[in-house]
Amino acid sequence: MNEKEYNQMIKRCLRCSICKWIPQLQIKSQKYATICPSIDMFNFHAYSGGGRIIIALALEMGRLKPSQELLDIVYKCTECGGCAVACKFLNTLEPLEIIVKLREKLVSLGYGPMPKQQQYIESIKSNNNPYNELHENRLDWLSNDIKIDPDAKVLYFVGCTSSYRRKEIVLATARIMNAASYPFKILSEYEYCCGSPILRTGDKKSFIDQVNKNLDIIEKENIDTVVFSCAGCYDTFKVDYPLEREYNFKTLHTTELFNEFIDNSKLKLNNQVLQTVTYHDPCHLGRNSEPYEEWDGEALQMMPLVSLNMPEKPKRCGTYGIYESPRDILKKIPGINFIEMERIKEYSYCCGAGGGVKSAFPEFALKTAKTRIEEAEDTGAEIITSACPFCYTNLNDGIIEKGSNLTFYDISELLLMAIGSPNKSIKESSTEVA
Amino acid sequence: MVLEKDIFKEFEDIVGIGNIDDGEVITNVYAYNWCMEIFNYMEGKEPIPFSPIPKAVVLPSSTVEVQQIVKLCNKYRIVFKAQSTGLGPWNQPSTDNSIIIDLRRMNKIVKIDEKNLYAVIEPYVSGSQLQVEIMKYGLNCHMPGAGPQVSPLASATSMNGPGFTSPSTGHSARNVLAVEWVLPDGEIMKLGAYGLKNNPDFFHGDGPGPSLRGIMRGWAGTKSGLGVFTKVAVKLFPYPCSTEYSVKGYSPNYDFEIPEFMKLYVMDCGNFKKLETVMLRVEEQEISFMCSYLSGFAVMAIFSNSIESLMDKIAIGQMKAPLVVIIAARTQREFYYKQKVMDFLLKKFKIKNIIGKIYTPNPTFYAEALRSNLGLHGFIATGGFQSTKGVADTANVCLRSTKSNIPLKKGFIKQGVIVNDFGEGTWMTSYESGHYFHMESPTMFDQTTEQSVSGMAEYMEKSNQLDLLKHLGAPFFVEGTRMHELFGPHMSNYHIWLRKIKEIFDPNNISDSGFYITPQNK
């Protein structure tokens, strides 16, 4: 979104509150009708997508100046994009993009991000990961049974959270690729943070540095595909990187790849997983992973006050997120009784960890996770699964905090159980994700 | 202006920490609303979308808390403005010596009485939320044209409330039963059967004795000018068809399995005289779930989800007097009967249904019709949208109002300040089997340019004057003292009575009068 579009859009919020609800046509119960964790938690209109558009307008008009109160409201948002999906069913506003740009503006003015988020950014700059972990420990997850092929055309970009906090995901992922005889390599000591925590909290300049740093490295490798088990890294590479710098490799999330493995009989699902399972769509894999479509058209004035985009400008509504691959996998695993929550796919409810919220406002993140866990419990499921290490950590924290009987597994762990490979993973509980 | 610390603390003691905020960001956000720029312009102020900034926003969770807040406002002479889902300029405070009572935390469906066909709801239950819960009992509710995301309580107690399904679900003013009402001085009033000494319940909204419903809301509601409504019973209606409602696919390209017994008719009646006759006959037969006259431009809009897709439907836009009817039924027999009546009327009046022949809408249209989402299509052209008129009268008067407005509107279209809908942008629907009708004239403008805002405001003023001149009744936006004093002398001096009500119920003028009427001595 350029400056002109931003300045036009912030004047056009209808204050209709559509952004607080899942798309109206999808509402199935009073209990699970809402989409925005922020307004659900804090209640004042300022905490909604529309409220933040008004803040952006008030800032531009000089009615407001950056302040602690303002930062607090702007950053108490998981940037899940639910507001944008709801709004864009009929409208053309971009609430999520406005929030992202608002954060960028605050950072460029010398305000923001929140102190804890800034620490993560500093750690990325000095340690290449947001967790203040030593870079040389990045490969601690790598066990002897994992086969890496240095000549492979496929690169597995592990990501910081899986490397340091959710090793069960990376181990399961690597073992599944091995089981499918799918050669892959890793960047080892040359893998750095994808930059997502920097971008989401508004430090655009540092993010661009990170994009260049990563692409410089990856483009030296002789690869044609990069695979991600982290929805955050995947979204960042697939959607955000091309806005800064083009690249010529394909991006794949492991759920897409694993589904192909099953369809192509590269994996044998020998074991039954006799569980009732529900699936949580990560925002980064679902609605937000829809790439921007190039648009070379122009706005033509058809009559006074009415302009038409010719050709029609594609709206990013979450239509083309990754929804079916993970569901297909679950439906193909023998024994699994797959059951949906009410809020799914492009109108899925956020786990609560995104947009820097888990680091800066852990209580908000936890409360949101508990809400989502309750929704999963209401399905009668025994297991909640997802495909993102952030969702893993936060939803698992929600399970513990709520005392829920649910168990969380990453979808790769369930698949690993089904193919019968030894699952040596250790379930770690950590509240620290960026 | 901010609240003094001691006063803030008193409010906080009522609602609890975290449920009151007087920060400049929160209060500025509550100063914004859609179309506020027009009302500012009309009042001679800078045409910006911000009203006066309230001193604070409070979030009560119960009627008792609302009562305590109102009493505190009286004690310190601070004006309050209550809001539910908050869409529209009438949610805005008229003075900076005010607080906003945001009723968002009061969001319970208190009761669904499927046998006696009513539901009791709190202010922040949305239309969709109520509908999905009562659909479980095979029932439907009325939702206003503002959409399914707004509060049925607000519409029933404080607004006009016509909707696309009005032929089968009435309109908000007529659907309200018993009410729990915190008066401007903090007293709690229980209207209708809720006030009974023994077995109070919500099934009835009037008496015994003179009905207070007229005082509570009258024609157009008081827009928080006469207290706060904390519970309301609204009438429920049979759901028009099967309650199977499954929307598949991904937004915005949803797919919907059209219920078995549901059919859409779009017919060009050719002229207003014939339109009136056909519309009256359709409504007389009590067969329609939805029956609206829409201008050609508006018919294009309800079938479109973007300005670009709207422009694909120019052929529809050329219809002279389109009538949009949906029939729906729960049994084959009922459906057959309704179709037969429609077939008869089409043949009798020599009109044709274009659906399935010239145009076939996306199935999502039917899902939107059932969920009362069609009104939101009015925003797709520019995002700026407001209505003039708002007549509730016979079909004939409503169409006379439509006709008389066209030359006026064309004049402003020529100036380039409002969007060209050929001057005909109109929506008209019937109430109660065609006994009377609602007509309004939606108009699109660009809220981001001062020229369009001022042009729209002037057009609205002129349209109001035209209603007076041509004896076309009171339009929607006769709101606030200035407008009531303009229209009152032409209409039984109603403004004097309105003022007396205000003075008696709100002696301290604490319930914001901005969109109602001020007492004589203020």
mmCIF file of C-alpha atoms in Angstrom, chain A residues 15-191:
data_model
loop_
_atom_site.group_PDB
_atom_site.id
_atom_site.type_symbol
_atom_site.label_atom_id
_atom_site.label_comp_id
_atom_site.label_asym_id
_atom_site.label_seq_id
_atom_site.Cartn_x
_atom_site.Cartn_y
_atom_site.Cartn_z
ATOM 1 C CA ARG A 15 -17.563 2.467 11.359
ATOM 2 C CA CYS A 16 -19.934 -0.368 10.513
ATOM 3 C CA SER A 17 -18.216 -2.860 12.856
ATOM 4 C CA ILE A 18 -18.206 -5.589 10.214
ATOM 5 C CA CYS A 19 -14.508 -5.962 11.103
ATOM 6 C CA LYS A 20 -15.428 -7.308 14.542
ATOM 7 C CA TRP A 21 -17.281 -10.330 13.214
ATOM 8 C CA ILE A 22 -16.536 -13.280 11.002
ATOM 9 C CA PRO A 23 -18.136 -12.748 7.575
ATOM 10 C CA GLN A 24 -21.818 -12.314 8.311
ATOM 11 C CA LEU A 25 -22.828 -15.190 6.055
ATOM 12 C CA GLN A 26 -20.624 -17.575 8.017
ATOM 13 C CA ILE A 27 -21.957 -16.876 11.498
ATOM 14 C CA LYS A 28 -23.266 -20.123 12.954
ATOM 15 C CA SER A 29 -23.673 -19.342 16.644
ATOM 16 C CA GLN A 30 -23.725 -16.368 18.940
ATOM 17 C CA LYS A 31 -20.765 -17.741 20.853
ATOM 18 C CA TYR A 32 -18.369 -17.964 17.943
ATOM 19 C CA ALA A 33 -19.471 -15.002 15.857
ATOM 20 C CA THR A 34 -16.483 -12.720 16.440
ATOM 21 C CA ILE A 35 -13.207 -12.531 14.528
ATOM 22 C CA CYS A 36 -11.002 -9.987 16.317
ATOM 23 C CA PRO A 37 -9.124 -11.092 19.444
ATOM 24 C CA SER A 38 -8.190 -7.517 20.248
ATOM 25 C CA ILE A 39 -11.695 -6.045 20.474
ATOM 26 C CA ASP A 40 -12.852 -9.265 22.148
ATOM 27 C CA MET A 41 -10.298 -8.671 24.896
ATOM 28 C CA PHE A 42 -10.252 -4.915 25.292
ATOM 29 C CA ASN A 43 -13.770 -3.922 24.209
ATOM 30 C CA PHE A 44 -13.215 -0.266 23.337
ATOM 31 C CA HIS A 45 -13.804 0.399 19.644
ATOM 32 C CA ALA A 46 -10.236 1.646 19.233
ATOM 33 C CA TYR A 47 -9.089 -1.969 19.536
ATOM 34 C CA SER A 48 -10.905 -3.062 16.379
ATOM 35 C CA GLY A 49 -9.663 -2.917 12.791
ATOM 36 C CA GLY A 50 -11.942 0.045 12.160
ATOM 37 C CA GLY A 51 -10.840 1.727 15.378
ATOM 38 C CA ARG A 52 -7.223 1.572 14.280
ATOM 39 C CA ILE A 53 -8.159 3.077 10.918
ATOM 40 C CA ILE A 54 -9.681 5.991 12.833
ATOM 41 C CA ILE A 55 -6.461 6.283 14.838
ATOM 42 C CA ALA A 56 -4.494 6.424 11.581
ATOM 43 C CA LEU A 57 -6.772 9.193 10.322
ATOM 44 C CA ALA A 58 -6.616 11.133 13.585
ATOM 45 C CA LEU A 59 -2.805 10.953 13.446
ATOM 46 C CA GLU A 60 -2.705 12.228 9.864
ATOM 47 C CA MET A 61 -5.114 15.035 10.745
ATOM 48 C CA GLY A 62 -2.965 16.028 13.710
ATOM 49 C CA ARG A 63 -5.752 15.327 16.177
ATOM 50 C CA LEU A 64 -3.507 12.781 17.870
ATOM 51 C CA LYS A 65 0.203 12.587 18.467
ATOM 52 C CA PRO A 66 2.131 9.387 19.103
ATOM 53 C CA SER A 67 1.873 8.490 22.771
ATOM 54 C CA GLN A 68 2.177 5.506 25.032
ATOM 55 C CA GLU A 69 -1.595 5.083 24.953
ATOM 56 C CA LEU A 70 -1.571 5.105 21.176
ATOM 57 C CA LEU A 71 1.316 2.626 20.921
ATOM 58 C CA ASP A 72 -0.395 0.330 23.359
ATOM 59 C CA ILE A 73 -3.555 0.215 21.252
ATOM 60 C CA VAL A 74 -1.801 -0.096 17.908
ATOM 61 C CA TYR A 75 0.403 -2.942 19.139
ATOM 62 C CA LYS A 76 -2.313 -4.852 20.982
ATOM 63 C CA CYS A 77 -3.243 -6.444 17.690
ATOM 64 C CA THR A 78 -2.184 -9.891 16.509
ATOM 65 C CA GLU A 79 -2.269 -8.725 12.887
ATOM 66 C CA CYS A 80 -4.256 -11.851 12.176
ATOM 67 C CA GLY A 81 -6.073 -10.179 9.290
ATOM 68 C CA GLY A 82 -9.510 -11.397 10.283
ATOM 69 C CA CYS A 83 -10.803 -7.833 10.150
ATOM 70 C CA ALA A 84 -9.629 -7.519 6.556
ATOM 71 C CA VAL A 85 -11.385 -10.680 5.416
ATOM 72 C CA ALA A 86 -14.639 -9.546 7.005
ATOM 73 C CA CYS A 87 -14.378 -5.997 5.661
ATOM 74 C CA LYS A 88 -13.455 -6.986 2.141
ATOM 75 C CA PHE A 89 -16.436 -9.220 1.549
ATOM 76 C CA LEU A 90 -18.025 -6.058 0.160
ATOM 77 C CA ASN A 91 -15.646 -3.187 0.837
ATOM 78 C CA THR A 92 -12.249 -2.335 -0.547
ATOM 79 C CA LEU A 93 -10.549 -1.088 2.608
ATOM 80 C CA GLU A 94 -7.415 -2.824 3.850
ATOM 81 C CA PRO A 95 -7.573 -2.730 7.653
ATOM 82 C CA LEU A 96 -4.602 -5.062 8.143
ATOM 83 C CA GLU A 97 -2.367 -3.207 5.716
ATOM 84 C CA ILE A 98 -3.314 0.068 7.376
ATOM 85 C CA ILE A 99 -2.338 -1.335 10.781
ATOM 86 C CA VAL A 100 0.995 -2.583 9.413
ATOM 87 C CA LYS A 101 1.697 0.783 7.802
ATOM 88 C CA LEU A 102 0.628 2.602 10.938
ATOM 89 C CA ARG A 103 3.223 0.639 12.886
ATOM 90 C CA GLU A 104 5.820 1.438 10.244
ATOM 91 C CA LYS A 105 5.016 5.113 10.551
ATOM 92 C CA LEU A 106 5.301 5.014 14.319
ATOM 93 C CA VAL A 107 8.685 3.304 14.110
ATOM 94 C CA SER A 108 9.916 5.765 11.512
ATOM 95 C CA LEU A 109 8.860 8.624 13.804
ATOM 96 C CA GLY A 110 10.940 7.130 16.595
ATOM 97 C CA TYR A 111 8.084 5.446 18.450
ATOM 98 C CA GLY A 112 7.480 1.745 18.608
ATOM 99 C CA PRO A 113 7.830 -1.133 18.616
ATOM 100 C CA MET A 114 7.127 -2.154 22.204
ATOM 101 C CA PRO A 115 10.244 -2.629 24.372
ATOM 102 C CA LYS A 116 10.085 -6.432 24.433
ATOM 103 C CA GLN A 117 9.647 -6.490 20.673
ATOM 104 C CA GLN A 118 12.638 -4.198 20.294
ATOM 105 C CA GLN A 119 14.710 -6.669 22.308
ATOM 106 C CA TYR A 120 13.725 -9.378 19.845
ATOM 107 C CA ILE A 121 14.746 -7.191 16.940
ATOM 108 C CA GLU A 122 18.086 -6.467 18.573
ATOM 109 C CA SER A 123 18.586 -10.173 19.120
ATOM 110 C CA ILE A 124 17.849 -10.873 15.471
ATOM 111 C CA LYS A 125 20.479 -8.338 14.514
ATOM 112 C CA SER A 126 23.089 -9.761 16.870
ATOM 113 C CA ASN A 127 22.176 -13.470 17.096
ATOM 114 C CA ASN A 128 20.152 -14.024 13.920
ATOM 115 C CA ASN A 129 17.242 -15.183 16.051
ATOM 116 C CA PRO A 130 14.768 -13.295 18.234
ATOM 117 C CA TYR A 131 15.265 -15.471 21.306
ATOM 118 C CA ASN A 132 18.678 -14.262 22.351
ATOM 119 C CA GLU A 133 20.009 -17.740 21.696
ATOM 120 C CA LEU A 134 23.501 -18.367 20.435
ATOM 121 C CA HIS A 135 23.628 -18.674 16.685
ATOM 122 C CA GLU A 136 25.932 -21.685 16.954
ATOM 123 C CA ASN A 137 23.178 -23.567 18.801
ATOM 124 C CA ARG A 138 20.809 -23.251 15.874
ATOM 125 C CA LEU A 139 21.463 -26.824 14.786
ATOM 126 C CA ASP A 140 21.005 -28.371 18.211
ATOM 127 C CA TRP A 141 17.854 -30.027 16.940
ATOM 128 C CA LEU A 142 19.723 -32.047 14.359
ATOM 129 C CA SER A 143 19.858 -35.659 15.434
ATOM 130 C CA ASN A 144 22.021 -38.352 13.915
ATOM 131 C CA ASP A 145 19.188 -40.154 12.170
ATOM 132 C CA ILE A 146 18.330 -37.182 9.938
ATOM 133 C CA LYS A 147 19.697 -37.436 6.412
ATOM 134 C CA ILE A 148 20.666 -34.162 4.792
ATOM 135 C CA ASP A 149 21.683 -34.061 1.149
ATOM 136 C CA PRO A 150 24.050 -31.175 0.378
ATOM 137 C CA ASP A 151 23.334 -31.565 -3.342
ATOM 138 C CA ALA A 152 19.578 -31.435 -3.016
ATOM 139 C CA LYS A 153 17.576 -28.940 -5.045
ATOM 140 C CA VAL A 154 15.275 -28.432 -2.128
ATOM 141 C CA LEU A 155 16.118 -26.270 0.823
ATOM 142 C CA TYR A 156 14.337 -26.766 4.122
ATOM 143 C CA PHE A 157 14.216 -23.370 5.846
ATOM 144 C CA VAL A 158 13.799 -24.423 9.459
ATOM 145 C CA GLY A 159 13.150 -21.052 11.079
ATOM 146 C CA CYS A 160 14.092 -19.732 14.501
ATOM 147 C CA THR A 161 11.089 -20.915 16.469
ATOM 148 C CA SER A 162 11.341 -24.501 15.314
ATOM 149 C CA SER A 163 15.121 -24.499 15.687
ATOM 150 C CA TYR A 164 15.145 -23.224 19.232
ATOM 151 C CA ARG A 165 11.681 -23.676 20.692
ATOM 152 C CA ARG A 166 9.711 -26.315 18.821
ATOM 153 C CA LYS A 167 12.215 -28.926 17.883
ATOM 154 C CA GLU A 168 9.489 -31.571 17.630
ATOM 155 C CA ILE A 169 8.269 -29.856 14.452
ATOM 156 C CA VAL A 170 11.607 -29.765 12.705
ATOM 157 C CA LEU A 171 12.405 -33.346 13.707
ATOM 158 C CA ALA A 172 9.053 -34.630 12.489
ATOM 159 C CA THR A 173 9.394 -32.651 9.273
ATOM 160 C CA ALA A 174 12.878 -33.913 8.529
ATOM 161 C CA ARG A 175 11.954 -37.503 9.333
ATOM 162 C CA ILE A 176 8.899 -37.374 7.075
ATOM 163 C CA MET A 177 10.976 -36.025 4.189
ATOM 164 C CA ASN A 178 13.508 -38.777 4.842
ATOM 165 C CA ALA A 179 10.749 -41.377 4.945
ATOM 166 C CA ALA A 180 9.495 -40.113 1.598
ATOM 167 C CA SER A 181 13.043 -40.289 0.214
ATOM 168 C CA TYR A 182 12.800 -36.614 -0.557
ATOM 169 C CA PRO A 183 16.268 -35.105 -0.602
ATOM 170 C CA PHE A 184 16.688 -31.767 1.090
ATOM 171 C CA LYS A 185 19.390 -29.615 2.498
ATOM 172 C CA ILE A 186 19.472 -26.931 5.137
ATOM 173 C CA LEU A 187 21.347 -23.652 5.395
ATOM 174 C CA SER A 188 22.944 -24.775 8.677
ATOM 175 C CA GLU A 189 24.941 -21.897 10.147
ATOM 176 C CA TYR A 190 23.836 -19.651 7.271
ATOM 177 C CA GLU A 191 20.188 -19.757 8.194
#
